[in-house]
């Protein structure tokens, strides 16, 4: 069980019931549970979509796509059944917020799924959780069973004449399955390999039917929007960035934790919310949206945390993971750890991603060990840039973007590792020193050299 | 091949969830592994038969998911996250410590078959870093002392 934190600046919407015992369905009902679903059943599809559009709710999974607009893309008539998927794969490094929602407020997710279902006239929902979240699968399965027992799921929910079925699905370890089309493949019993788009899931998704897929936090916000109104929700955030967000403040801070703060909350203040930088050290950099977004240097952190402001600053709000990095961190090593992750998780379907992550990892290992030459720095940049936009799914970009930004913004640190220089941050002798490659070795080991 | 009644019930329940049988594949593999210890050839064959798939189709899926393993491993699977949030808070030290304590490395088992060690990617415990999972149980805000306690209590459990 993960510890909860609190701070006076928090605005609690999705986290309202955290620590309140809301896994128990009666307790949940006492805390306004299932009122939103009943209201939604009387509102009808168009009114629900309009309310969600008015709320400026944007996807909490990473891309920040407006939820109401996504729902409106689902065709009204469809010969095939339509589906609602809750994405609870939560595997973006730095991200640990959906976990708290499932743990403390499972019924809010179920309500979100039902309401999205009503909005697009779907009668089947799936809640997909990563396999490592076994204790949460148990919590969610119990919540679903309780909802069935009360007639909140199944045939004729709340006596409304509307049928809605919902099931919980487990993954078995794969970051890529969090990507929407790969998740559908996984749910169809296959390897989690992405699908080419278009067609988009809203038109052709799970089992070939129109499908809405949203992140768990996105869906958990929906009942609150239905009850409180879109306008109220929008007013909590900044223009076009409605509401609050569960920010996962982690890394080199005194009080890491998941804090619910309004959209647009200043990043510097956020670091203070998390107790400031630990061990009397100084801030060096922040990855403001999980491991897949460009880093910000300490000087760039005086910005409001919403999708548009971060885009303008050359980064992304991503998954709500804010990884705070202090000045004792070697950024070459950081880049290497990030790339190790992407190399490990690449599904291998697209060549630029599979080969690119592998070469980048190898180059960074050599580099961090002091075996790099000056040209490697540009080579890293070159390889990463050539992955951008050249893959079936955004995984390739996710691996490339942080790498490009790390080389660009911390080039000096890369230079400090050149040609046998020991890493200035490591306990010496700890890393295996790889030899600096000779020109000839380089030619065979280096795709850049071969291409030129 | 025989699974427990409980697991059979779970498999039957799974089939009520989807329009196609095959959708149960990933959960079936994981739940079967939890019971059998690993995804053995027998498990592959049995699940393939039940879902009207070939063994090869099932193997193809098994090899994709990092939690599934086709060989037996130690009883307690120690999975230490060393990804960014954990790394920034000393995960490597924790991992090295466990390595020394158990005398094994990444993806190795202790000779008594008790422990398996793995360096894993983010397990969703970033705000309680460094973190590890022993089988499905989370251990968070780790220190070397805390790790020793965990290992000790698991050993004790075995000798009792
Ligand atoms: C490689 C990759 C991994 C992803 N992992 C997740 C994830 O774990 N959880 C999630 O909600 N979205 C993840 N996404 C985003 C989904 O593809 C999708 O955009 C999201 O679930 C849509 O929901 P939203 O609009 O509510 O954000 C991932 C995307 C990519 C490219
Ligand atoms: S980075 Fe270790 S749990 Fe997320």
XYZ file of N, CA and C in Angstrom, chain B:
480
model
N -3.885 -31.829 -18.767
C -3.242 -31.193 -17.619
C -4.282 -30.669 -16.635
N -3.966 -30.805 -15.346
C -4.914 -30.424 -14.303
C -4.532 -29.089 -13.670
N -5.481 -28.185 -13.613
C -5.290 -26.977 -12.812
C -6.187 -27.104 -11.589
N -5.938 -26.241 -10.604
C -6.781 -26.292 -9.404
C -8.209 -25.885 -9.752
N -9.154 -26.263 -8.895
C -10.562 -25.890 -9.131
C -10.717 -24.377 -9.198
N -9.975 -23.736 -8.312
C -10.058 -22.273 -8.245
C -9.640 -21.645 -9.578
N -8.562 -22.179 -10.125
C -8.073 -21.640 -11.395
C -9.038 -21.979 -12.533
N -9.589 -23.182 -12.502
C -10.568 -23.562 -13.523
C -11.764 -22.613 -13.490
N -12.150 -22.231 -12.281
C -13.281 -21.313 -12.133
C -12.937 -19.956 -12.756
N -11.709 -19.562 -12.501
C -11.250 -18.287 -13.028
C -11.233 -18.306 -14.555
N -10.739 -19.404 -15.114
C -10.694 -19.538 -16.574
C -12.102 -19.520 -17.169
N -13.019 -20.221 -16.512
C -14.395 -20.261 -17.013
C -15.010 -18.866 -16.981
N -14.753 -18.163 -15.880
C -15.253 -16.793 -15.720
C -14.679 -15.888 -16.822
N -13.381 -16.037 -17.096
C -12.750 -15.212 -18.128
C -13.492 -15.330 -19.452
N -13.871 -16.564 -19.800
C -14.512 -16.763 -21.102
C -15.849 -16.043 -21.236
N -16.435 -15.641 -20.092
C -17.703 -14.903 -20.195
C -17.468 -13.427 -20.541
N -16.194 -13.016 -20.551
C -15.914 -11.584 -20.730
C -15.872 -11.114 -22.183
N -15.539 -12.027 -23.099
C -15.203 -11.545 -24.442
C -16.005 -12.229 -25.542
N -16.056 -11.565 -26.701
C -16.705 -12.194 -27.850
C -15.837 -13.265 -28.510
N -14.518 -13.246 -28.265
C -13.657 -14.283 -28.851
C -12.850 -14.958 -27.744
N -12.662 -16.257 -27.903
C -11.952 -17.047 -26.891
C -10.546 -16.540 -26.613
N -9.855 -16.202 -27.698
C -8.442 -15.891 -27.619
C -8.113 -14.749 -26.654
N -9.081 -13.852 -26.433
C -8.846 -12.718 -25.539
C -8.415 -13.147 -24.134
N -8.712 -14.375 -23.774
C -8.342 -14.841 -22.434
C -6.879 -15.251 -22.355
N -6.179 -15.234 -23.477
C -4.840 -15.828 -23.508
C -3.851 -15.230 -22.498
N -3.688 -13.908 -22.528
C -2.677 -13.297 -21.660
C -2.998 -13.539 -20.179
N -4.234 -13.264 -19.729
C -4.527 -13.579 -18.332
C -4.369 -15.064 -18.006
N -4.783 -15.948 -18.888
C -4.653 -17.383 -18.604
C -3.194 -17.770 -18.394
N -2.327 -17.231 -19.239
C -0.910 -17.557 -19.120
C -0.353 -17.088 -17.774
N -0.725 -15.869 -17.398
C -0.184 -15.332 -16.149
C -0.733 -16.093 -14.944
N -2.025 -16.353 -14.953
C -2.623 -17.063 -13.816
C -2.103 -18.500 -13.743
N -1.916 -19.124 -14.894
C -1.375 -20.490 -14.899
C 0.057 -20.479 -14.364
N 0.819 -19.470 -14.766
C 2.192 -19.368 -14.272
C 2.212 -19.215 -12.748
N 1.291 -18.418 -12.229
C 1.230 -18.223 -10.782
C 1.033 -19.559 -10.070
N 0.269 -20.438 -10.698
C -0.004 -21.726 -10.055
C 1.116 -22.746 -10.287
N 1.556 -22.836 -11.525
C 2.520 -23.879 -11.896
C 3.961 -23.467 -11.567
N 4.222 -22.169 -11.561
C 5.574 -21.686 -11.282
C 6.241 -21.101 -12.514
N 5.925 -21.651 -13.667
C 6.418 -21.085 -14.919
C 5.503 -21.547 -16.048
N 5.697 -20.974 -17.229
C 4.870 -21.378 -18.364
C 5.562 -22.569 -19.022
N 5.244 -23.747 -18.547
C 5.892 -24.964 -19.037
C 5.327 -25.338 -20.418
N 5.990 -26.257 -21.072
C 5.492 -26.751 -22.360
C 4.077 -27.294 -22.221
N 3.868 -27.955 -21.099
C 2.534 -28.506 -20.832
C 1.485 -27.408 -20.747
N 1.831 -26.338 -20.040
C 0.888 -25.219 -19.899
C 0.580 -24.638 -21.273
N 1.628 -24.419 -22.055
C 1.440 -23.869 -23.403
C 0.485 -24.760 -24.196
N 0.748 -26.037 -24.160
C -0.025 -26.993 -24.939
C -1.490 -27.024 -24.499
N -1.670 -27.025 -23.193
C -3.026 -27.089 -22.647
C -3.817 -25.832 -23.012
N -3.207 -24.670 -22.819
C -3.925 -23.424 -23.086
C -4.192 -23.285 -24.587
N -3.221 -23.688 -25.389
C -3.418 -23.642 -26.840
C -4.632 -24.488 -27.232
N -4.708 -25.684 -26.680
C -5.823 -26.578 -27.018
C -7.156 -25.959 -26.609
N -7.163 -25.347 -25.440
C -8.425 -24.782 -24.950
C -8.892 -23.592 -25.774
N -7.930 -22.855 -26.331
C -8.311 -21.639 -27.073
C -8.281 -21.858 -28.587
N -8.172 -23.100 -29.006
C -8.102 -23.422 -30.435
C -6.946 -22.706 -31.125
N -5.807 -22.672 -30.463
C -4.615 -22.064 -31.059
C -3.549 -23.142 -31.202
N -2.537 -22.843 -32.005
C -1.408 -23.768 -32.062
C -0.448 -23.430 -30.923
N 0.384 -24.376 -30.560
C 1.385 -24.110 -29.523
C 2.255 -22.921 -29.930
N 2.559 -22.859 -31.205
C 3.429 -21.796 -31.702
C 2.796 -20.415 -31.493
N 1.509 -20.330 -31.763
C 0.822 -19.046 -31.554
C 0.902 -18.623 -30.090
N 0.782 -19.579 -29.204
C 0.855 -19.260 -27.772
C 2.274 -18.855 -27.387
N 3.249 -19.600 -27.869
C 4.652 -19.268 -27.570
C 5.020 -17.864 -28.046
N 4.476 -17.542 -29.179
C 4.711 -16.240 -29.772
C 4.249 -15.125 -28.832
N 3.173 -15.366 -28.129
C 2.655 -14.389 -27.173
C 3.471 -14.437 -25.882
N 3.790 -15.640 -25.426
C 4.559 -15.785 -24.180
C 5.857 -14.979 -24.255
N 6.526 -15.074 -25.408
C 7.841 -14.440 -25.512
C 7.765 -12.913 -25.498
N 6.574 -12.368 -25.691
C 6.450 -10.910 -25.721
C 6.396 -10.304 -24.322
N 5.769 -10.987 -23.382
C 5.470 -10.382 -22.081
C 6.553 -10.687 -21.047
N 7.078 -9.621 -20.442
C 8.266 -9.792 -19.602
C 7.987 -10.545 -18.306
N 6.745 -10.594 -17.871
C 6.470 -11.311 -16.620
C 6.382 -12.824 -16.813
N 6.236 -13.254 -18.055
C 6.082 -14.687 -18.304
C 7.446 -15.320 -18.516
N 7.693 -16.453 -17.847
C 8.950 -17.140 -18.080
C 8.711 -18.625 -18.315
N 9.514 -19.185 -19.182
C 9.294 -20.565 -19.619
C 10.139 -21.571 -18.838
N 10.988 -21.063 -17.959
C 11.820 -21.952 -17.131
C 11.458 -21.704 -15.662
N 11.609 -22.718 -14.821
C 11.344 -22.499 -13.391
C 12.306 -21.457 -12.816
N 11.848 -20.684 -11.869
C 12.727 -19.715 -11.190
C 12.547 -19.866 -9.682
N 13.429 -19.203 -8.929
C 13.354 -19.265 -7.472
C 11.967 -18.892 -6.967
N 11.652 -19.386 -5.781
C 10.304 -19.225 -5.238
C 9.931 -17.756 -5.035
N 10.889 -16.985 -4.536
C 10.625 -15.558 -4.351
C 11.335 -14.768 -5.436
N 10.550 -14.134 -6.266
C 11.117 -13.360 -7.365
C 11.329 -11.926 -6.902
N 12.587 -11.570 -6.648
C 12.923 -10.231 -6.158
C 13.128 -9.324 -7.366
N 12.225 -8.381 -7.568
C 12.297 -7.519 -8.737
C 12.582 -6.093 -8.300
N 13.796 -5.657 -8.554
C 14.225 -4.342 -8.079
C 14.156 -3.342 -9.231
N 13.421 -2.272 -9.021
C 13.346 -1.234 -10.053
C 14.578 -0.352 -9.966
N 15.221 -0.139 -11.107
C 16.362 0.788 -11.133
C 16.104 1.915 -12.118
N 14.836 2.085 -12.506
C 14.514 3.156 -13.447
C 14.656 4.527 -12.772
N 14.478 5.586 -13.567
C 14.921 6.925 -13.171
C 14.568 7.372 -11.753
N 13.291 7.307 -11.379
C 12.912 7.830 -10.057
C 13.590 7.024 -8.959
N 13.718 5.723 -9.177
C 14.377 4.868 -8.188
C 15.889 5.088 -8.210
N 16.432 5.222 -9.430
C 17.872 5.452 -9.575
C 18.292 6.714 -8.813
N 17.491 7.765 -8.934
C 17.825 9.033 -8.285
C 17.842 8.905 -6.765
N 17.189 7.882 -6.252
C 17.122 7.696 -4.801
C 17.880 6.454 -4.325
N 18.852 6.028 -5.109
C 19.754 4.991 -4.607
C 19.394 3.555 -4.944
N 18.632 3.331 -6.007
C 18.226 1.968 -6.356
C 19.411 1.066 -6.688
N 20.438 1.660 -7.266
C 21.583 0.831 -7.650
C 22.271 0.247 -6.432
N 22.334 1.088 -5.389
C 22.942 0.619 -4.145
C 22.126 -0.544 -3.578
N 20.827 -0.376 -3.636
C 19.936 -1.430 -3.154
C 20.140 -2.712 -3.961
N 20.188 -2.547 -5.264
C 20.352 -3.722 -6.126
C 21.689 -4.421 -5.860
N 22.750 -3.625 -5.767
C 24.074 -4.200 -5.484
C 24.087 -4.926 -4.149
N 23.418 -4.329 -3.190
C 23.356 -4.929 -1.858
C 22.696 -6.315 -1.929
N 21.582 -6.386 -2.626
C 20.875 -7.668 -2.732
C 21.731 -8.680 -3.482
N 22.390 -8.179 -4.498
C 23.263 -9.046 -5.278
C 24.318 -9.704 -4.384
N 24.890 -8.863 -3.532
C 25.917 -9.390 -2.624
C 25.333 -10.337 -1.594
N 24.230 -9.927 -1.024
C 23.593 -10.759 -0.006
C 23.247 -12.147 -0.542
N 22.703 -12.170 -1.747
C 22.238 -13.448 -2.291
C 23.311 -14.155 -3.110
N 24.350 -13.408 -3.455
C 25.417 -13.995 -4.260
C 24.983 -14.352 -5.672
N 23.988 -13.652 -6.160
C 23.533 -13.908 -7.535
C 23.347 -12.584 -8.269
N 23.276 -12.655 -9.587
C 23.086 -11.462 -10.396
C 21.712 -11.437 -11.041
N 21.567 -10.491 -11.958
C 20.323 -10.299 -12.699
C 19.870 -11.604 -13.361
N 18.634 -11.970 -13.133
C 18.019 -13.166 -13.718
C 18.711 -14.455 -13.300
N 19.253 -14.469 -12.082
C 19.842 -15.705 -11.564
C 19.089 -16.164 -10.320
N 19.309 -17.433 -9.951
C 18.628 -18.020 -8.806
C 19.636 -18.469 -7.758
N 19.231 -18.409 -6.498
C 20.093 -18.977 -5.456
C 20.039 -20.501 -5.582
N 21.139 -21.176 -5.212
C 21.202 -22.629 -5.397
C 20.090 -23.383 -4.653
N 19.610 -22.805 -3.530
C 18.540 -23.496 -2.793
C 17.166 -23.284 -3.438
N 17.159 -22.548 -4.527
C 15.895 -22.359 -5.246
C 14.934 -21.398 -4.570
N 15.431 -20.680 -3.565
C 14.544 -19.789 -2.815
C 14.344 -18.440 -3.509
N 15.441 -17.888 -4.009
C 15.346 -16.538 -4.559
C 15.728 -16.453 -6.031
N 15.030 -15.577 -6.723
C 15.379 -15.206 -8.085
C 15.524 -13.697 -8.053
N 16.534 -13.181 -8.728
C 16.756 -11.733 -8.690
C 16.617 -11.140 -10.082
N 15.926 -10.015 -10.152
C 15.778 -9.338 -11.446
C 15.851 -7.832 -11.262
N 16.527 -7.177 -12.195
C 16.510 -5.720 -12.262
C 15.373 -5.401 -13.217
N 14.361 -4.687 -12.757
C 13.199 -4.470 -13.616
C 12.993 -2.991 -13.933
N 12.106 -2.759 -14.894
C 11.748 -1.385 -15.250
C 10.672 -0.895 -14.274
N 10.300 0.369 -14.442
C 9.390 1.046 -13.507
C 8.183 0.182 -13.129
N 7.951 0.050 -11.817
C 6.838 -0.764 -11.345
C 5.720 0.100 -10.747
N 5.745 1.394 -11.049
C 4.664 2.262 -10.569
C 4.768 2.570 -9.086
N 5.986 2.676 -8.603
C 6.189 3.014 -7.192
C 7.152 4.191 -7.083
N 7.176 5.020 -8.117
C 8.189 6.059 -8.270
C 8.200 7.069 -7.123
N 7.027 7.331 -6.541
C 6.956 8.295 -5.450
C 7.307 7.662 -4.112
N 7.568 6.369 -4.116
C 7.957 5.654 -2.898
C 9.262 4.917 -3.174
N 10.110 5.567 -3.935
C 11.345 4.969 -4.433
C 12.441 5.033 -3.372
N 13.443 4.132 -3.460
C 13.491 2.994 -4.385
C 12.545 1.879 -3.954
N 12.129 1.091 -4.949
C 11.101 0.099 -4.676
C 11.417 -1.232 -5.327
N 10.818 -2.282 -4.768
C 10.924 -3.595 -5.403
C 9.635 -4.362 -5.168
N 9.458 -5.391 -5.963
C 8.350 -6.304 -5.740
C 8.936 -7.676 -5.459
N 8.409 -8.344 -4.444
C 8.753 -9.749 -4.236
C 7.498 -10.509 -4.639
N 7.600 -11.252 -5.729
C 6.416 -11.771 -6.409
C 5.476 -10.580 -6.647
N 4.304 -10.542 -6.030
C 3.429 -9.395 -6.297
C 3.421 -8.361 -5.177
N 4.212 -8.591 -4.141
C 4.156 -7.688 -2.987
C 5.140 -6.532 -3.138
N 4.638 -5.328 -2.926
C 5.504 -4.147 -3.019
C 6.272 -3.925 -1.720
N 7.537 -3.538 -1.859
C 8.339 -3.053 -0.736
C 8.914 -1.725 -1.189
N 8.607 -0.678 -0.437
C 8.935 0.663 -0.924
C 9.811 1.437 0.046
N 10.269 2.603 -0.396
C 11.179 3.445 0.386
C 12.316 2.595 0.943
N 12.931 1.835 0.080
C 13.917 0.843 0.510
C 15.223 1.458 0.990
N 15.781 0.816 1.990
C 17.148 1.081 2.420
C 17.807 -0.297 2.474
N 19.119 -0.327 2.629
C 19.760 -1.643 2.701
C 19.265 -2.408 3.938
N 18.998 -1.692 5.028
C 18.498 -2.357 6.240
C 17.136 -2.985 5.975
N 16.294 -2.219 5.287
C 14.942 -2.701 5.024
C 14.983 -3.952 4.140
N 15.887 -3.919 3.178
C 16.037 -5.071 2.293
C 16.447 -6.301 3.092
N 17.394 -6.112 4.029
C 17.837 -7.234 4.858
C 16.672 -7.829 5.645
N 15.841 -6.939 6.181
C 14.674 -7.411 6.936
C 13.769 -8.263 6.060
N 13.522 -7.786 4.858
C 12.633 -8.518 3.946
C 13.215 -9.895 3.638
N 14.498 -9.919 3.285
C 15.124 -11.198 2.934
C 15.105 -12.145 4.136
N 15.396 -11.572 5.306
C 15.432 -12.379 6.522
C 14.064 -12.986 6.818
N 13.031 -12.169 6.689
C 11.693 -12.674 7.019
C 11.261 -13.754 6.019
N 11.696 -13.631 4.780
C 11.350 -14.665 3.798
C 12.077 -15.970 4.127
N 13.323 -15.838 4.522
C 14.101 -17.030 4.896
C 13.475 -17.716 6.101
N 13.079 -16.896 7.073
C 12.473 -17.437 8.295
C 11.214 -18.209 7.957
N 10.429 -17.603 7.076
C 9.163 -18.219 6.682
C 9.415 -19.623 6.132
N 10.528 -19.766 5.444
C 10.828 -21.050 4.816
C 11.224 -22.118 5.810
N 11.953 -21.686 6.869
C 12.461 -22.686 7.815
C 11.392 -23.080 8.827
N 10.319 -22.321 8.883
C 9.283 -22.628 9.873
C 8.435 -23.833 9.460
